[in-house]
Amino acid sequence: MRRAVELAALGLGSTSPNPVVGCVIIDASGQTVGEGHHQRAGGPHAEVHALRAAGEQARGATALVTLEPCNHTGRTGPCAQALIDAGIARVVYAVGDPNPAATGGAQRLRTAGVDVESGLFEAEAAVGNAAWLTSVRLGRPHITWKYAASLDGRIAAADGSSRWITSAEARADVHRLRAECDAVVVGSGTQRADDPHLAVRGIEGAVQPLRVVVDTNGTAVAPGARVLDDAAPTLVAVAENVTPEAETEAETVRLPRADGGLDIPALLGELHARGVRSVLLEGGPTLAGAFVAAGAVDRVVAYLAPVLLGAGPAALAGGGITTITEALRLDVSETVRIGPDLRVTATPVALVSKEH
């Protein structure tokens, strides 16, 4: 099952709006006879790839799958039936399918006489499928807030200069995060200050994310901005009563205002309707604060550089936090050295407790 979880991760960034799924088939002696993962939306599911690799050796074998085999016919047939037809004798899956349109695969398998077990490596598989599970359960994309800061928490120096706080290795790692997400979001402050490109570079075969600029007053995206090139699609979100100052090639969506900026739930609803299941929030402190205040941060990835700046903007502004009792407590799941920098990955404690 650990191998199935690894296989599932190969689909990150390319299967949306479908989940990532991995499957390993082993024979009676425990030897692997087939492997597969869901590679792209509309393509064969993980179980089908693994069954094709196993061939006749699938008969009487055990299939280990990271997600309960589906029980519905969409662009592909139900995987539960494919496992039955192949003669699989036992199915072990990690996470139950919460999608009401697809659940029931386990029962279908049991009815056909297949031995079924669940829950093996459930936590690990759920982390890998966090984006899809969030979309099914909450009806919005999964949000990862990424920021880079000095060790004393500054994202820029007092004069506003910020290139480069973190190392080339850390910046390359950010492109991996972008490649795993469906959309990258920044605000008007970041757009004006950095003129970011937001596309994935240096990762072969990456599916480019949707580049989203939250430009409430329609003043930040000017002709010639780097997000307007043809490297990836771009969406500019403005307030519903605003006409952007400049005409550009980017698609524009108008959304309600809230608390001085755009309504974050409305923005996420718009992205979800477009098939976005995972968002990498790369905006500055103001936009990050709006997401935190809206309860719309599911994971934090911080790149901390071993430098001190002493002054300058902090990574987070506001967030609806005014006293220590309102602090957003985080559970640190990973700390990794990236070049000279430290990457810290954490999840809000409230989300961790709900998952367990």
Coordinates of C-alpha atoms in Angstrom, one line a residue:
M1 CA 0.0 0.0 0.0
R2 CA 2.9 2.3 0.6
R3 CA 3.9 1.8 -3.0
A4 CA 0.4 2.5 -4.1
V5 CA 0.5 5.8 -2.2
E6 CA 3.8 6.6 -4.0
L7 CA 2.2 5.8 -7.4
A8 CA -0.8 8.0 -6.7
A9 CA 1.4 11.0 -6.1
L10 CA 2.6 10.7 -9.7
G11 CA -0.8 12.0 -10.8
L12 CA -0.6 15.2 -8.7
G13 CA -1.4 18.2 -10.9
S14 CA -2.7 16.2 -13.9
T15 CA -5.9 14.3 -12.8
S16 CA -8.1 17.2 -11.7
P17 CA -11.0 17.3 -11.1
N18 CA -10.5 13.6 -10.4
P19 CA -8.6 12.2 -7.4
V20 CA -5.1 10.8 -7.5
V21 CA -5.1 7.0 -7.1
G22 CA -2.5 4.3 -7.1
C23 CA -3.0 0.5 -7.4
V24 CA -0.7 -2.4 -6.8
I25 CA -1.7 -6.1 -7.6
I26 CA 0.1 -8.9 -5.8
D27 CA -0.2 -12.6 -6.3
A28 CA -0.6 -15.3 -3.6
S29 CA 3.1 -15.3 -2.9
G30 CA 3.2 -11.5 -2.3
Q31 CA 4.9 -10.8 -5.6
T32 CA 3.9 -7.6 -7.5
V33 CA 2.4 -8.5 -10.8
G34 CA 0.9 -5.2 -11.8
E35 CA 1.1 -1.5 -10.9
G36 CA -0.8 1.6 -12.1
H37 CA -1.9 5.1 -11.3
H38 CA -4.6 7.5 -12.5
Q39 CA -2.6 9.6 -15.0
R40 CA -5.2 12.1 -16.3
A41 CA -8.8 13.0 -16.1
G42 CA -10.8 11.0 -18.6
G43 CA -8.2 8.4 -18.9
P44 CA -8.1 4.9 -17.4
H45 CA -8.2 4.7 -13.6
A46 CA -5.4 3.2 -11.6
E47 CA -7.0 -0.2 -11.2
V48 CA -7.4 -0.5 -15.0
H49 CA -3.7 0.3 -15.6
A50 CA -2.7 -2.2 -12.9
L51 CA -5.0 -4.9 -14.3
R52 CA -3.6 -4.5 -17.8
A53 CA -0.1 -4.9 -16.5
A54 CA -1.0 -8.0 -14.5
G55 CA -2.9 -9.7 -17.3
E56 CA -4.0 -13.3 -16.4
Q57 CA -1.9 -13.1 -13.2
A58 CA -4.7 -10.9 -11.8
R59 CA -6.9 -13.9 -11.3
G60 CA -7.0 -14.9 -7.6
A61 CA -4.7 -12.0 -6.8
T62 CA -5.0 -9.1 -4.3
A63 CA -5.4 -5.5 -5.4
L64 CA -4.2 -2.7 -3.0
V65 CA -5.8 0.7 -3.9
T66 CA -5.4 4.1 -2.2
L67 CA -9.1 4.9 -2.8
E68 CA -12.2 2.7 -2.7
P69 CA -12.8 1.5 -6.2
C70 CA -15.5 3.5 -8.0
N71 CA -18.9 2.2 -8.6
H72 CA -20.1 4.5 -11.4
T73 CA -19.8 4.9 -15.1
G74 CA -18.5 8.3 -16.2
R75 CA -15.9 8.7 -19.0
T76 CA -14.6 5.3 -17.9
G77 CA -16.4 2.3 -16.5
P78 CA -16.7 1.3 -12.8
C79 CA -13.4 0.0 -11.4
A80 CA -15.2 -2.3 -9.0
Q81 CA -16.6 -4.3 -11.9
A82 CA -13.3 -4.3 -13.7
L83 CA -11.7 -5.9 -10.6
I84 CA -14.5 -8.5 -10.5
D85 CA -14.2 -9.3 -14.2
A86 CA -10.5 -9.8 -13.9
G87 CA -10.9 -12.4 -11.1
I88 CA -9.4 -10.4 -8.3
A89 CA -10.0 -12.4 -5.0
R90 CA -9.2 -9.7 -2.5
V91 CA -9.3 -5.8 -2.4
V92 CA -7.6 -3.7 0.2
Y93 CA -8.2 0.1 0.0
A94 CA -7.0 3.0 2.1
V95 CA -9.7 5.7 2.0
G96 CA -13.4 5.3 1.5
D97 CA -15.0 7.2 -1.4
P98 CA -17.1 10.1 0.0
N99 CA -18.4 11.0 -3.4
P100 CA -22.1 10.0 -3.4
A101 CA -22.0 9.5 -7.1
A102 CA -19.2 7.0 -7.0
T103 CA -19.4 5.3 -3.6
G104 CA -20.6 1.7 -3.2
G105 CA -17.7 0.0 -4.9
A106 CA -16.8 -2.0 -1.7
Q107 CA -20.3 -3.3 -1.5
R108 CA -20.4 -4.3 -5.1
L109 CA -17.2 -6.2 -4.6
R110 CA -18.4 -8.0 -1.6
T111 CA -21.7 -8.9 -3.3
A112 CA -19.6 -10.5 -6.0
G113 CA -17.7 -12.6 -3.5
V114 CA -14.5 -10.5 -3.3
D115 CA -12.9 -10.2 0.1
V116 CA -12.7 -6.5 1.0
E117 CA -10.7 -4.6 3.7
S118 CA -10.3 -0.9 4.3
G119 CA -8.3 1.6 6.3
L120 CA -4.7 0.4 5.5
F121 CA -2.5 3.5 5.3
E122 CA -5.6 5.6 5.4
A123 CA -3.9 8.8 6.8
E124 CA -1.1 8.7 4.3
A125 CA -3.4 8.2 1.4
A126 CA -5.8 10.9 2.6
V127 CA -2.9 13.4 2.7
G128 CA -2.0 12.6 -0.9
N129 CA -5.6 13.1 -1.9
A130 CA -6.3 16.1 0.3
A131 CA -7.3 18.3 -2.7
W132 CA -9.9 16.0 -4.0
L133 CA -11.3 15.1 -0.6
T134 CA -11.6 18.7 0.4
S135 CA -13.4 19.5 -2.8
V136 CA -15.9 16.7 -2.3
R137 CA -16.5 17.4 1.4
L138 CA -16.4 21.2 1.4
G139 CA -17.3 22.1 -2.2
R140 CA -14.2 24.3 -2.6
P141 CA -10.6 23.8 -3.6
H142 CA -7.9 22.8 -1.1
I143 CA -5.7 25.8 -0.3
T144 CA -2.0 25.7 0.3
W145 CA -0.5 29.0 1.4
K146 CA 3.1 29.3 0.5
Y147 CA 5.4 32.0 1.5
A148 CA 9.2 32.7 1.8
A149 CA 10.6 34.7 4.7
S150 CA 13.6 35.6 6.7
L151 CA 14.1 33.8 10.0
D152 CA 12.6 36.7 11.8
G153 CA 9.4 36.4 9.6
R154 CA 10.0 39.2 7.1
I155 CA 9.0 38.7 3.5
A156 CA 10.9 41.8 2.3
A157 CA 13.3 44.4 3.7
A158 CA 12.3 47.8 5.0
D159 CA 12.8 49.4 1.6
G160 CA 10.6 46.8 -0.1
S161 CA 13.4 44.8 -1.7
S162 CA 12.8 41.0 -1.6
R163 CA 14.9 39.4 -4.4
W164 CA 16.1 37.0 -3.2
I165 CA 15.4 36.1 0.4
T166 CA 15.5 32.3 -0.2
S167 CA 17.9 30.3 -2.3
A168 CA 17.7 29.0 -5.9
E169 CA 17.0 25.5 -4.5
A170 CA 14.0 26.8 -2.6
R171 CA 12.7 28.7 -5.6
A172 CA 13.0 25.5 -7.7
D173 CA 11.0 23.6 -5.1
V174 CA 8.2 26.2 -5.4
H175 CA 7.9 25.2 -9.1
R176 CA 7.2 21.6 -7.9
L177 CA 4.4 22.9 -5.7
R178 CA 3.0 24.9 -8.6
A179 CA 3.1 21.8 -10.8
E180 CA 1.0 19.9 -8.2
C181 CA -1.7 22.5 -8.1
D182 CA -4.6 23.5 -10.5
A183 CA -4.3 27.2 -9.8
V184 CA -1.8 29.7 -8.5
V185 CA -3.3 32.8 -6.8
V186 CA -1.7 36.2 -6.1
G187 CA -3.2 39.6 -5.1
S188 CA -2.8 43.1 -6.6
G189 CA 0.0 44.0 -4.2
T190 CA 2.2 41.1 -5.4
Q191 CA 1.2 41.8 -9.0
R192 CA 2.4 45.4 -8.8
A193 CA 5.5 44.8 -6.7
D194 CA 6.9 41.7 -8.4
D195 CA 5.2 41.3 -11.9
P196 CA 5.2 37.5 -11.2
H197 CA 5.1 35.0 -14.0
L198 CA 3.4 32.2 -11.9
A199 CA 3.9 29.5 -14.6
V200 CA 5.8 26.2 -13.9
R201 CA 9.4 26.1 -15.1
G202 CA 12.0 23.4 -15.0
I203 CA 9.6 20.4 -14.6
E204 CA 9.2 18.3 -17.7
G205 CA 5.6 17.4 -18.7
A206 CA 4.0 19.6 -16.0
V207 CA 0.4 20.7 -16.6
Q208 CA 0.4 24.5 -16.3
P209 CA -1.8 25.8 -13.5
L210 CA -4.4 28.5 -14.0
R211 CA -2.8 31.9 -13.0
V212 CA -5.2 33.9 -10.9
V213 CA -4.7 37.6 -10.0
V214 CA -7.1 39.0 -7.4
D215 CA -7.2 42.6 -8.7
T216 CA -10.2 43.9 -6.7
N217 CA -10.2 47.4 -8.2
G218 CA -9.0 46.4 -11.6
T219 CA -5.8 48.5 -11.5
A220 CA -2.9 46.0 -11.1
V221 CA -2.8 44.0 -14.3
A222 CA -1.3 46.2 -17.0
P223 CA -0.6 45.4 -20.7
G224 CA 2.7 43.5 -20.9
A225 CA 2.4 41.9 -17.5
R226 CA 4.2 38.6 -17.4
V227 CA 1.0 36.7 -16.4
L228 CA -0.5 37.7 -19.8
D229 CA 1.9 35.6 -21.9
D230 CA 0.9 32.3 -23.4
A231 CA 2.8 30.1 -21.0
A232 CA -0.4 29.3 -19.0
P233 CA -4.0 30.5 -18.9
T234 CA -4.8 33.6 -16.7
L235 CA -7.9 34.7 -14.9
V236 CA -8.2 38.2 -13.4
A237 CA -10.8 38.5 -10.6
V238 CA -12.2 42.0 -10.0
A239 CA -15.1 43.4 -7.9
E240 CA -18.5 43.1 -9.6
N241 CA -18.9 46.9 -10.1
V242 CA -15.4 47.4 -11.5
T243 CA -14.2 47.9 -15.1
P244 CA -10.4 47.2 -15.3
E245 CA -8.3 50.3 -16.1
A246 CA -6.6 48.5 -19.0
E247 CA -7.8 46.1 -21.6
T248 CA -5.8 42.8 -21.7
E249 CA -6.1 39.4 -23.2
A250 CA -6.8 37.8 -19.9
E251 CA -10.2 36.5 -19.0
T252 CA -12.0 38.6 -16.3
V253 CA -14.5 37.4 -13.7
R254 CA -16.5 39.8 -11.5
L255 CA -17.2 38.8 -7.9
P256 CA -18.8 40.4 -4.8
R257 CA -16.7 42.5 -2.4
A258 CA -16.2 41.7 1.3
D259 CA -14.1 43.5 4.0
G260 CA -12.2 45.7 1.6
G261 CA -11.4 43.0 -0.9
L262 CA -13.0 40.3 -2.9
D263 CA -15.3 37.8 -1.2
I264 CA -13.0 34.8 -0.7
P265 CA -15.7 32.1 -0.6
A266 CA -17.1 33.5 -3.9
L267 CA -13.7 33.4 -5.4
L268 CA -13.2 29.8 -4.3
G269 CA -16.7 28.9 -5.6
E270 CA -15.8 30.3 -9.0
L271 CA -12.6 28.4 -9.2
H272 CA -14.3 25.1 -8.0
A273 CA -16.9 25.5 -10.7
R274 CA -14.0 25.7 -13.2
G275 CA -12.7 22.4 -12.1
V276 CA -10.0 23.8 -9.8
R277 CA -9.4 21.4 -6.9
S278 CA -6.1 22.6 -5.5
V279 CA -4.9 26.2 -5.1
L280 CA -1.4 27.5 -4.3
L281 CA -1.8 30.8 -2.6
E282 CA 1.4 32.9 -3.3
G283 CA -0.1 36.3 -2.5
G284 CA 1.3 38.7 0.0
P285 CA 0.3 39.4 3.6
T286 CA -3.0 41.1 2.8
L287 CA -4.4 38.4 0.6
A288 CA -3.1 35.7 2.9
G289 CA -4.9 37.4 5.8
A290 CA -8.1 37.4 3.9
F291 CA -7.8 33.7 3.3
V292 CA -7.0 33.0 6.9
A293 CA -9.9 35.1 8.1
A294 CA -12.2 33.2 5.8
G295 CA -11.0 29.8 7.2
A296 CA -9.7 28.9 3.8
V297 CA -6.1 27.8 4.5
D298 CA -5.7 24.0 4.6
R299 CA -1.9 23.8 4.6
V300 CA 1.0 26.2 5.1
V301 CA 4.3 25.7 3.4
A302 CA 6.9 28.2 4.6
Y303 CA 10.4 28.6 3.2
L304 CA 12.6 30.2 5.9
A305 CA 16.0 31.6 5.0
P306 CA 18.8 31.9 7.5
V307 CA 18.9 35.7 7.3
L308 CA 17.6 38.5 9.6
L309 CA 16.1 41.6 8.2
G310 CA 15.0 43.4 11.4
A311 CA 12.2 45.3 9.7
G312 CA 9.8 45.1 6.7
P313 CA 6.4 43.5 6.1
A314 CA 5.5 40.3 7.9
A315 CA 4.2 37.2 6.1
L316 CA 0.6 37.6 7.4
A317 CA -1.5 40.7 7.9
G318 CA -4.7 40.5 9.9
G319 CA -6.3 37.2 9.4
G320 CA -9.0 38.1 11.9
I321 CA -6.6 37.4 14.8
T322 CA -6.4 40.1 17.5
T323 CA -5.4 38.1 20.6
I324 CA -3.3 35.1 21.5
T325 CA -6.4 33.0 22.1
E326 CA -7.5 33.5 18.5
A327 CA -4.1 32.3 17.1
L328 CA -4.3 29.8 14.3
R329 CA -2.5 26.8 15.8
L330 CA -0.6 24.6 13.4
D331 CA 0.5 21.0 13.4
V332 CA 4.0 20.7 11.8
S333 CA 4.0 17.6 9.6
E334 CA 7.4 18.1 8.0
T335 CA 10.6 20.1 8.2
V336 CA 13.1 19.7 5.4
R337 CA 16.4 21.4 4.5
I338 CA 16.2 22.9 1.0
G339 CA 19.7 24.1 0.1
P340 CA 20.5 26.6 2.9
D341 CA 16.8 27.1 3.7
L342 CA 14.3 25.3 5.8
R343 CA 10.9 24.2 4.4
V344 CA 8.2 23.8 7.1
T345 CA 4.9 22.2 6.2
A346 CA 2.0 22.5 8.7
T347 CA -1.7 22.0 8.9
P348 CA -4.2 23.9 11.0
V349 CA -4.8 22.0 14.2
A350 CA -8.6 22.1 13.8
L351 CA -8.2 20.3 10.4
V352 CA -5.9 17.7 11.9
S353 CA -8.3 16.9 14.7
K354 CA -11.3 16.6 12.3
E355 CA -9.3 14.1 10.2
H356 CA -8.7 11.9 13.2

